[in-house]
GROMACS .gro file of C-alpha atoms in nm:
model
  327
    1UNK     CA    1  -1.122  -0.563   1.779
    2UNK     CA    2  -1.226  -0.871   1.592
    3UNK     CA    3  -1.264  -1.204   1.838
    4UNK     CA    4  -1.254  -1.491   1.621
    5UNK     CA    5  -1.322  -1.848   1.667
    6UNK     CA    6  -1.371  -2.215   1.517
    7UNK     CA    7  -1.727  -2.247   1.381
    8UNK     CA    8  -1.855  -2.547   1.610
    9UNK     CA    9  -1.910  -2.731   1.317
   10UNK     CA   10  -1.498  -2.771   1.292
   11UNK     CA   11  -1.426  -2.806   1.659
   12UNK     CA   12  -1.367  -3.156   1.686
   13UNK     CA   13  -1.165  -3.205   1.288
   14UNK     CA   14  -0.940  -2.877   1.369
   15UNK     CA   15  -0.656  -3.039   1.536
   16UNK     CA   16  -0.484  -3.037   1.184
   17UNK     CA   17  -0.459  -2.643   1.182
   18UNK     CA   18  -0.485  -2.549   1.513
   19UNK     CA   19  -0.566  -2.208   1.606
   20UNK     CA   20  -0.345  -1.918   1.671
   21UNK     CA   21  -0.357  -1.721   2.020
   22UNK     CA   22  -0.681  -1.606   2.157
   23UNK     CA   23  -0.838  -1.790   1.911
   24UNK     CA   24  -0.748  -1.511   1.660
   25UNK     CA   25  -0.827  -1.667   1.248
   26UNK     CA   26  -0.514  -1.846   1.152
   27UNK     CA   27  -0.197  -1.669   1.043
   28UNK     CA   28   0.036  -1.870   0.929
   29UNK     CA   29   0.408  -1.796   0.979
   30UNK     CA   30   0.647  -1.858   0.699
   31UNK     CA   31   1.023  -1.859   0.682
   32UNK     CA   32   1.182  -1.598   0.671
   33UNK     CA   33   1.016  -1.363   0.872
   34UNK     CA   34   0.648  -1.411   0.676
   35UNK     CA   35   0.296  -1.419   0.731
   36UNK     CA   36   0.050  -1.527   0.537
   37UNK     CA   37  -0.340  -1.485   0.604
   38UNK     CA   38  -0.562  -1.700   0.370
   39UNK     CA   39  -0.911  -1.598   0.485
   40UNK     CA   40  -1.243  -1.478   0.325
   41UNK     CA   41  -1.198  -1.160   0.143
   42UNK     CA   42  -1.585  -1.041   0.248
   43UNK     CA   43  -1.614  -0.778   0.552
   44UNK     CA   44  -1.660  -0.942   0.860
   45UNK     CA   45  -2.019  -0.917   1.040
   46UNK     CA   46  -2.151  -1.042   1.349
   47UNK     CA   47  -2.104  -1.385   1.255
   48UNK     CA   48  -1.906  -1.486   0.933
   49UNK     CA   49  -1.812  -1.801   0.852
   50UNK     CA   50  -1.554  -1.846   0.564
   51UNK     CA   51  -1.360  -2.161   0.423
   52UNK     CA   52  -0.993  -2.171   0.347
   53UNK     CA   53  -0.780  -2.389   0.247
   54UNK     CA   54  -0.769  -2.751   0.439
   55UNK     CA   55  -1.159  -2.670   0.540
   56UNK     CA   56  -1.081  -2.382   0.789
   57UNK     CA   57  -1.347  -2.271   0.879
   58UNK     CA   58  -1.411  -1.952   1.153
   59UNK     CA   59  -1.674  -1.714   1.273
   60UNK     CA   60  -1.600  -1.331   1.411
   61UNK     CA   61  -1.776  -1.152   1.635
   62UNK     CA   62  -1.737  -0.766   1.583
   63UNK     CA   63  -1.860  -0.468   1.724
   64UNK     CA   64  -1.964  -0.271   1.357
   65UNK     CA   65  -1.882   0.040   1.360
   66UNK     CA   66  -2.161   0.325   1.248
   67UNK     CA   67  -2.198   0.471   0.916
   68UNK     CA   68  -2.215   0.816   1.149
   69UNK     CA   69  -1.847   0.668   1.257
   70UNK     CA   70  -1.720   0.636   0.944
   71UNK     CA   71  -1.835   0.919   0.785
   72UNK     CA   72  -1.704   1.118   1.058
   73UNK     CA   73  -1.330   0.951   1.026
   74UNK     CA   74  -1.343   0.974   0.692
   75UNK     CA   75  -1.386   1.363   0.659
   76UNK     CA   76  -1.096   1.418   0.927
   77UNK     CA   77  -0.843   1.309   0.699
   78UNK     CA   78  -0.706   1.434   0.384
   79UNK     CA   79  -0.481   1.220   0.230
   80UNK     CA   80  -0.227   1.357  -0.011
   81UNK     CA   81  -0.126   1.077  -0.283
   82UNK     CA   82   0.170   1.147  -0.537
   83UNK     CA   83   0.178   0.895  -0.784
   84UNK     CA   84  -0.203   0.903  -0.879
   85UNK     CA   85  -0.197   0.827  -1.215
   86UNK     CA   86   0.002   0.517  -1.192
   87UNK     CA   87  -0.043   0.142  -1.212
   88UNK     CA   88  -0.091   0.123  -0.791
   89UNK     CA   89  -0.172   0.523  -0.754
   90UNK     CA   90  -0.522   0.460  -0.990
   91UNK     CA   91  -0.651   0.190  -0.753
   92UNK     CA   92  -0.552   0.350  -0.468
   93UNK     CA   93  -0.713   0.679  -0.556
   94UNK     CA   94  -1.038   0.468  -0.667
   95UNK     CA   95  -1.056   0.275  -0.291
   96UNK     CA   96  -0.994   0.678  -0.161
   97UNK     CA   97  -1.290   0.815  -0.336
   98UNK     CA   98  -1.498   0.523  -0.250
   99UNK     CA   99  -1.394   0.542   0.082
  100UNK     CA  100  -1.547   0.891   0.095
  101UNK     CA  101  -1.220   1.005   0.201
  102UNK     CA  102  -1.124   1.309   0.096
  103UNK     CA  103  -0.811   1.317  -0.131
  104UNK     CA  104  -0.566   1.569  -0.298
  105UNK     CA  105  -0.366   1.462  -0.597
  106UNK     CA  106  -0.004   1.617  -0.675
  107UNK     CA  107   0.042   1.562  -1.043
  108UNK     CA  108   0.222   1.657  -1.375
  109UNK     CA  109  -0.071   1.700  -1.604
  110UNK     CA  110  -0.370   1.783  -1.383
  111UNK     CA  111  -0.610   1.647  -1.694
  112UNK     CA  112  -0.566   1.342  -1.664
  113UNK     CA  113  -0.714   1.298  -1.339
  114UNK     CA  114  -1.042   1.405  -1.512
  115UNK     CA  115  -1.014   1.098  -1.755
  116UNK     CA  116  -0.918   0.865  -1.492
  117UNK     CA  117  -1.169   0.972  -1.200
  118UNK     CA  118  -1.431   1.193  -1.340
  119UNK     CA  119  -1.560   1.491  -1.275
  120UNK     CA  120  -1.527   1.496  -0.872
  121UNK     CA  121  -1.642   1.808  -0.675
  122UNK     CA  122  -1.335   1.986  -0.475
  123UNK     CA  123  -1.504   1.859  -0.126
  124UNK     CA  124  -1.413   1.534  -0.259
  125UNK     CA  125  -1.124   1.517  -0.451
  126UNK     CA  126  -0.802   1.811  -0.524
  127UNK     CA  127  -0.593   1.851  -0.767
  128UNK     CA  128  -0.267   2.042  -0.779
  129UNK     CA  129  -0.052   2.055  -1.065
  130UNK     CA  130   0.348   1.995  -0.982
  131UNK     CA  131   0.637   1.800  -1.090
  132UNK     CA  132   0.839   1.618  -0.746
  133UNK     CA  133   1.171   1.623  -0.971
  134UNK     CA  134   1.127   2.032  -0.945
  135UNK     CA  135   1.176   2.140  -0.580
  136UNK     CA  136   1.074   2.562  -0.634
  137UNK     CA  137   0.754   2.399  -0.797
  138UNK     CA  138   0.656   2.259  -0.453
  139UNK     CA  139   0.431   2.510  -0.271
  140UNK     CA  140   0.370   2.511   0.062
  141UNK     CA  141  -0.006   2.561  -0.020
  142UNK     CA  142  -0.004   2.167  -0.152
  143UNK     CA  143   0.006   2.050   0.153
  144UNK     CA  144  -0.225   2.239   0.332
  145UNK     CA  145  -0.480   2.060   0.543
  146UNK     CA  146  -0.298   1.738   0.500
  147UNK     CA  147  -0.318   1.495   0.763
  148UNK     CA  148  -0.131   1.201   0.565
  149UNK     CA  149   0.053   1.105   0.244
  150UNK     CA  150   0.100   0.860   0.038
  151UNK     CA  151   0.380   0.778  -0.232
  152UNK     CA  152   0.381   0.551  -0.561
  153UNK     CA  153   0.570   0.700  -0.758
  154UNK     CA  154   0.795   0.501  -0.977
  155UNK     CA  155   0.955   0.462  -1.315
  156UNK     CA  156   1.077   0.131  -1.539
  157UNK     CA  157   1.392  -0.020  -1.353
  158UNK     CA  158   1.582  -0.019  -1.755
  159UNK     CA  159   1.548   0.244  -2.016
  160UNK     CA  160   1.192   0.253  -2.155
  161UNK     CA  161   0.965   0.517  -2.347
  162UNK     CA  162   0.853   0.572  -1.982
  163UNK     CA  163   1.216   0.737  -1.926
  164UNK     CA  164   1.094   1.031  -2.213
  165UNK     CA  165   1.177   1.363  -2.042
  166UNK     CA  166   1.423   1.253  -1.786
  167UNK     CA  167   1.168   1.032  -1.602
  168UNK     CA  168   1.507   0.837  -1.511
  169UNK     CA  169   1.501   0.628  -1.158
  170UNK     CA  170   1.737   0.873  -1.006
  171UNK     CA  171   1.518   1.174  -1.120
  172UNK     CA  172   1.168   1.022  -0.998
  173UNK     CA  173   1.287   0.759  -0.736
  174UNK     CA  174   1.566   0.985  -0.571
  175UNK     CA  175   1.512   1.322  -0.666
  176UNK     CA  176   1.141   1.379  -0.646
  177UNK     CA  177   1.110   1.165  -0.301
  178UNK     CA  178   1.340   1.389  -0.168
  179UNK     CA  179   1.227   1.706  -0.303
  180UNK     CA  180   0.858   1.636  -0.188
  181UNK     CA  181   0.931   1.491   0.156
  182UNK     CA  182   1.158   1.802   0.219
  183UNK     CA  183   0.842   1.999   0.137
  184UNK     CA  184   0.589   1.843   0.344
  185UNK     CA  185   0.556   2.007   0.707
  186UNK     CA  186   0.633   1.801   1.027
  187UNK     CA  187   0.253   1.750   1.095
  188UNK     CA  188   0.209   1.496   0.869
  189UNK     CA  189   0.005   1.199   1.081
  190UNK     CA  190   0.200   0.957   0.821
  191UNK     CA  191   0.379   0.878   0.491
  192UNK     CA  192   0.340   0.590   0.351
  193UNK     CA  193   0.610   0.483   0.078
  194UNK     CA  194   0.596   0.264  -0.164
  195UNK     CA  195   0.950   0.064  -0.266
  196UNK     CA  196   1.052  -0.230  -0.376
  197UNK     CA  197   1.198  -0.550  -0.248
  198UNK     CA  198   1.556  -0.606  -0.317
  199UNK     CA  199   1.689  -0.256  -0.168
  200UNK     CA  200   1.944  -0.353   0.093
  201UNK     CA  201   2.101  -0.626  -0.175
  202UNK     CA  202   2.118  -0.436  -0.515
  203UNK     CA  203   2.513  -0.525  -0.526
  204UNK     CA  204   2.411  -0.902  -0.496
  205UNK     CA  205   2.299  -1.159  -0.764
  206UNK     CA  206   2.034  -1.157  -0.885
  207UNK     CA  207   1.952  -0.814  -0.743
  208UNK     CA  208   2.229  -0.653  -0.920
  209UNK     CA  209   2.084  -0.721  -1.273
  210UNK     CA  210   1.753  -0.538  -1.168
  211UNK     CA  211   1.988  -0.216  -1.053
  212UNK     CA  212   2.189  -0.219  -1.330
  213UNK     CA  213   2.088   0.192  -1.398
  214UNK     CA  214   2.042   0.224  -1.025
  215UNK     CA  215   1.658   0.163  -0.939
  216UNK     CA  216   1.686   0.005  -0.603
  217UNK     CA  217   1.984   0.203  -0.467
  218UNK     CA  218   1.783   0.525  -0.566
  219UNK     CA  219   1.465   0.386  -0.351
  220UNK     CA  220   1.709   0.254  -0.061
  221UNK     CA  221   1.832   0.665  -0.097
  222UNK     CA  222   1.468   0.752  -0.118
  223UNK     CA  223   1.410   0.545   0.156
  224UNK     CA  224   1.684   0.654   0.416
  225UNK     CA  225   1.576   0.977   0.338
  226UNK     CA  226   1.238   0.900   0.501
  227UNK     CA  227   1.336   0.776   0.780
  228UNK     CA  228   1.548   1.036   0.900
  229UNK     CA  229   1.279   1.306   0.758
  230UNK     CA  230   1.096   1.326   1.146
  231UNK     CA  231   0.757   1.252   0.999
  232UNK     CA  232   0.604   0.964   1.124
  233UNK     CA  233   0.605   0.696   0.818
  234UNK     CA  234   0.549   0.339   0.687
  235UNK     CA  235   0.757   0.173   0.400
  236UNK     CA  236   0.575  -0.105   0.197
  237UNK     CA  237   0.829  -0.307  -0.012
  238UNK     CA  238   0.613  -0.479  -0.305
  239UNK     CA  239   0.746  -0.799  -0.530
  240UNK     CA  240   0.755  -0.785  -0.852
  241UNK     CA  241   0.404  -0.559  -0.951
  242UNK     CA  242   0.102  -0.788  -1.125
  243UNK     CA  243  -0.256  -0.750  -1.206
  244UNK     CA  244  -0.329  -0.458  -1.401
  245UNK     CA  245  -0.405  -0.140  -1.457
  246UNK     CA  246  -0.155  -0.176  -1.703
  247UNK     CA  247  -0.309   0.163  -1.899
  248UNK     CA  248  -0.560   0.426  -1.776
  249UNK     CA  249  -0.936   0.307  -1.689
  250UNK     CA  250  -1.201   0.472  -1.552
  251UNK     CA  251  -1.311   0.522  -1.190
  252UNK     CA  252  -1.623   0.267  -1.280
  253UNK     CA  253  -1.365   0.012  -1.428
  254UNK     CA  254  -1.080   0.085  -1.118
  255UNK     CA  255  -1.345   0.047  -0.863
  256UNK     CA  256  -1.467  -0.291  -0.924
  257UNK     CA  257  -1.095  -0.406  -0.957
  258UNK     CA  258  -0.959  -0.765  -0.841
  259UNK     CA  259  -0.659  -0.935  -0.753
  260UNK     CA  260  -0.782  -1.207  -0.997
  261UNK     CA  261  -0.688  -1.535  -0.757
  262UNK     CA  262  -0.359  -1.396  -0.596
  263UNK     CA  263  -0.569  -1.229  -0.292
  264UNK     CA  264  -0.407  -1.422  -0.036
  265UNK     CA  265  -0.091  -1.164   0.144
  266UNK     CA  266   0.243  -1.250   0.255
  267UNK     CA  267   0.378  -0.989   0.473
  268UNK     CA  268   0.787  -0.955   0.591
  269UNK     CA  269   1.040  -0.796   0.720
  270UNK     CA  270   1.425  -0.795   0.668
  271UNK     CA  271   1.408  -0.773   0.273
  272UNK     CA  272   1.370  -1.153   0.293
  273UNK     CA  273   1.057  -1.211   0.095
  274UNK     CA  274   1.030  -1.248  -0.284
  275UNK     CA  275   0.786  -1.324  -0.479
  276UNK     CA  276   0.512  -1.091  -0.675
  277UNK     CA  277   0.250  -0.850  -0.541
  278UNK     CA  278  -0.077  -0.771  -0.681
  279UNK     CA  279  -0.121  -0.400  -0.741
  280UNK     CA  280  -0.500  -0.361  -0.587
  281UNK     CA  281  -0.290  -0.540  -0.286
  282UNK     CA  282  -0.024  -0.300  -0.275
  283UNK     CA  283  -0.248  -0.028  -0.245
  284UNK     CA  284  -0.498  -0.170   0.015
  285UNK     CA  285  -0.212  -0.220   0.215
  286UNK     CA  286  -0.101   0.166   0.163
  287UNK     CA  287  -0.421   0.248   0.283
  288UNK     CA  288  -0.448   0.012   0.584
  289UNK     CA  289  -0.079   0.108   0.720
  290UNK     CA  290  -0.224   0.464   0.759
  291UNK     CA  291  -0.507   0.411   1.067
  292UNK     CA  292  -0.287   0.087   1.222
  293UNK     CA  293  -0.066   0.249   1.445
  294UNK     CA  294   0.188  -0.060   1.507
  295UNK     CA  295   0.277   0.015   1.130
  296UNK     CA  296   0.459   0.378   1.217
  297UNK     CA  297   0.810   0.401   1.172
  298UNK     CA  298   0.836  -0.006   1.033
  299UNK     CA  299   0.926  -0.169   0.688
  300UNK     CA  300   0.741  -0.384   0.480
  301UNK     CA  301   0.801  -0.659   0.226
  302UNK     CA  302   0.497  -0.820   0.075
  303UNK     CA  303   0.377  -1.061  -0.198
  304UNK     CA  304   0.033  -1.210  -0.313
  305UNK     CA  305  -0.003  -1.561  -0.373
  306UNK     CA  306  -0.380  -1.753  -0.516
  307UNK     CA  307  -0.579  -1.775  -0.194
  308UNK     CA  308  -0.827  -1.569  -0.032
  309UNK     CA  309  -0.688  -1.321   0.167
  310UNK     CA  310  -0.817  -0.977   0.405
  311UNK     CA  311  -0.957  -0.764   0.148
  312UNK     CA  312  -1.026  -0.429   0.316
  313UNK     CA  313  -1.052  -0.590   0.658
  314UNK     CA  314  -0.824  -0.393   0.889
  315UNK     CA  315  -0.873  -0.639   1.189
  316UNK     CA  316  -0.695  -0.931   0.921
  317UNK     CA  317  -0.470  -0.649   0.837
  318UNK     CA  318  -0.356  -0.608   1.177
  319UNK     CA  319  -0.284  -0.978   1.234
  320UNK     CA  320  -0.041  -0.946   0.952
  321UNK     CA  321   0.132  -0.666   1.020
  322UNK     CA  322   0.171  -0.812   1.376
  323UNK     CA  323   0.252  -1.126   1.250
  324UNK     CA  324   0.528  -1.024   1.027
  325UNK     CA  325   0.712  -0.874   1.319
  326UNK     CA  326   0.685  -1.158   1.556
  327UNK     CA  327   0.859  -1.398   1.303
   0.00000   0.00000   0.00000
């Protein structure tokens, strides 16, 4: 667990922002039932010291965990993603791989994973070849050796070439979540969901226009679904999706990926929030939400806003998370 401070050089100037309990870096609650957590993207060492806005300032001290440690984590897991080849499923596959953790892709066209992510040996990364809108093409043999899942799959809110071949929202966003979550055996560690914000007020201005062919009350269905499915589960609820990939890159390109300047996260609960959310944000926070246990079983909103904010750091990612439930 991260213990961070005030770098002595702020001590004496920091009664302008002063610092949250247990001298943990500063989260700042929003209305509404927010957090956001403007901090240095870099991993934390030792001793990191990091500027923010209004000349924050703070050093960690860590205990660093091995590379024997992570390697070790990493090859317990195998994390099933569905949704791979999309706008959020590309990046998150890309922070998988170069994770080292070992991942297993569910798609429609098993090629394309090939263009997106090279040539990967099977150790490393799996694909299986299935359609979510067709429950008898679900085998039980896809989720084999699973240990957690994660969802992105999505469609275009209003008719679209995307919609081609009955790629509707109540075909992909109802129909397939509930076909593939049926399928998936109870010993699932976690599933992680990706939905929208909006849900719970599709029948309400200006939430209605967006559900005019039934997005969000397909992922509200999608999401009660989940929650009554037994498996242990997270639901993130992005704004409106930003920062590329808006087509199909490479895993050089999708690796070295940023949030541009909106890297600062706003996380909530109670479908309050609105805003936008960065897509390499959206899926570090799928990825996060599946080691930080006070995520099971909770909903999400979040947003990005221009700031630094926690990058991969789970210990920032935890003071979120935690944050957005004390509000």
């Amino acid at each position: 667990m991260a213990t961070a401070h005030l770098s002595p050089a702020l001590a004496v100037s920091s009664s302008r922002h002063p610092t949250s309990k247990h001298g943990q870096p500063p989260v700042f609650a929003q209305p509404g039932g927010t957090a956001v957590l403007r901090s240095c993207s870099l991993p934390l060492s030792s001793r990191l010291a990091a500027s923010g806005r209004g000349g924050w300032r703070f050093a960690a001290a860590v205990e660093p965990r091995t590379a024997q440690q992570e390697k070790a984590e990493a090859s317990s897991r195998l994390v099933l993603v569905v949704g791979g080849t999309g706008g959020v499923g590309q990046l998150l596959v890309a922070s998988l791989l170069s994770r080292k953790i070992k991942t297993r892709l569910l798609l429609r066209n098993p090629e394309k994973a090939a263009s997106l992510f090279g040539k990967q040996d099977e150790s490393v990364l799996q694909v299986y070849e299935a359609d979510t809108r067709n429950a008898d093409g679900l085998n039980p043999e896809m989720f084999e050796g699973v240990t957690h899942v994660i969802c992105t799959t999505g469609t275009t809110a209003f008719p679209s070439k995307r919609w081609d071949g009955d790629n509707t929202p109540e075909r992909v966003d109802w129909d397939g979540v509930r076909n593939f979550v049926s399928a998936m055996p109870q010993t699932v560690k976690r599933l992680v969901l990706v939905s929208s914000i909006g849900v719970t007020k599709y029948n309400e201005i200006p939430w209605s226009i967006m559900n005019l062919f039934g997005v969000l009350k397909y992922k509200k269905m999608a999401e009660d679904f989940v929650r009554n499915s037994g498996i242990p589960f997270t639901i993130i609820r992005p704004g409106r999706l930003t920062d590329g990939p808006y087509t199909s890159y490479d895993l050089n390109t999708l690796v070295k990926a940023t949030a541009g300047e909106r890297r600062a996260v706003e996380i909530g609960q109670g479908d309050k929030l609105v805003g936008e959310a960065s897509r390499l944000v959206v899926a570090e926070a799928c990825i996060q939400a599946l080691d930080i246990e006070s995520t099971q079983g909770k909903i999400y909103e979040i947003s990005s806003v221009k700031g630094e904010g926690p990058g991969s750091d789970q210990e920032k990612w935890k003071q979120l998370f935690a944050a957005a439930e004390s509000n």
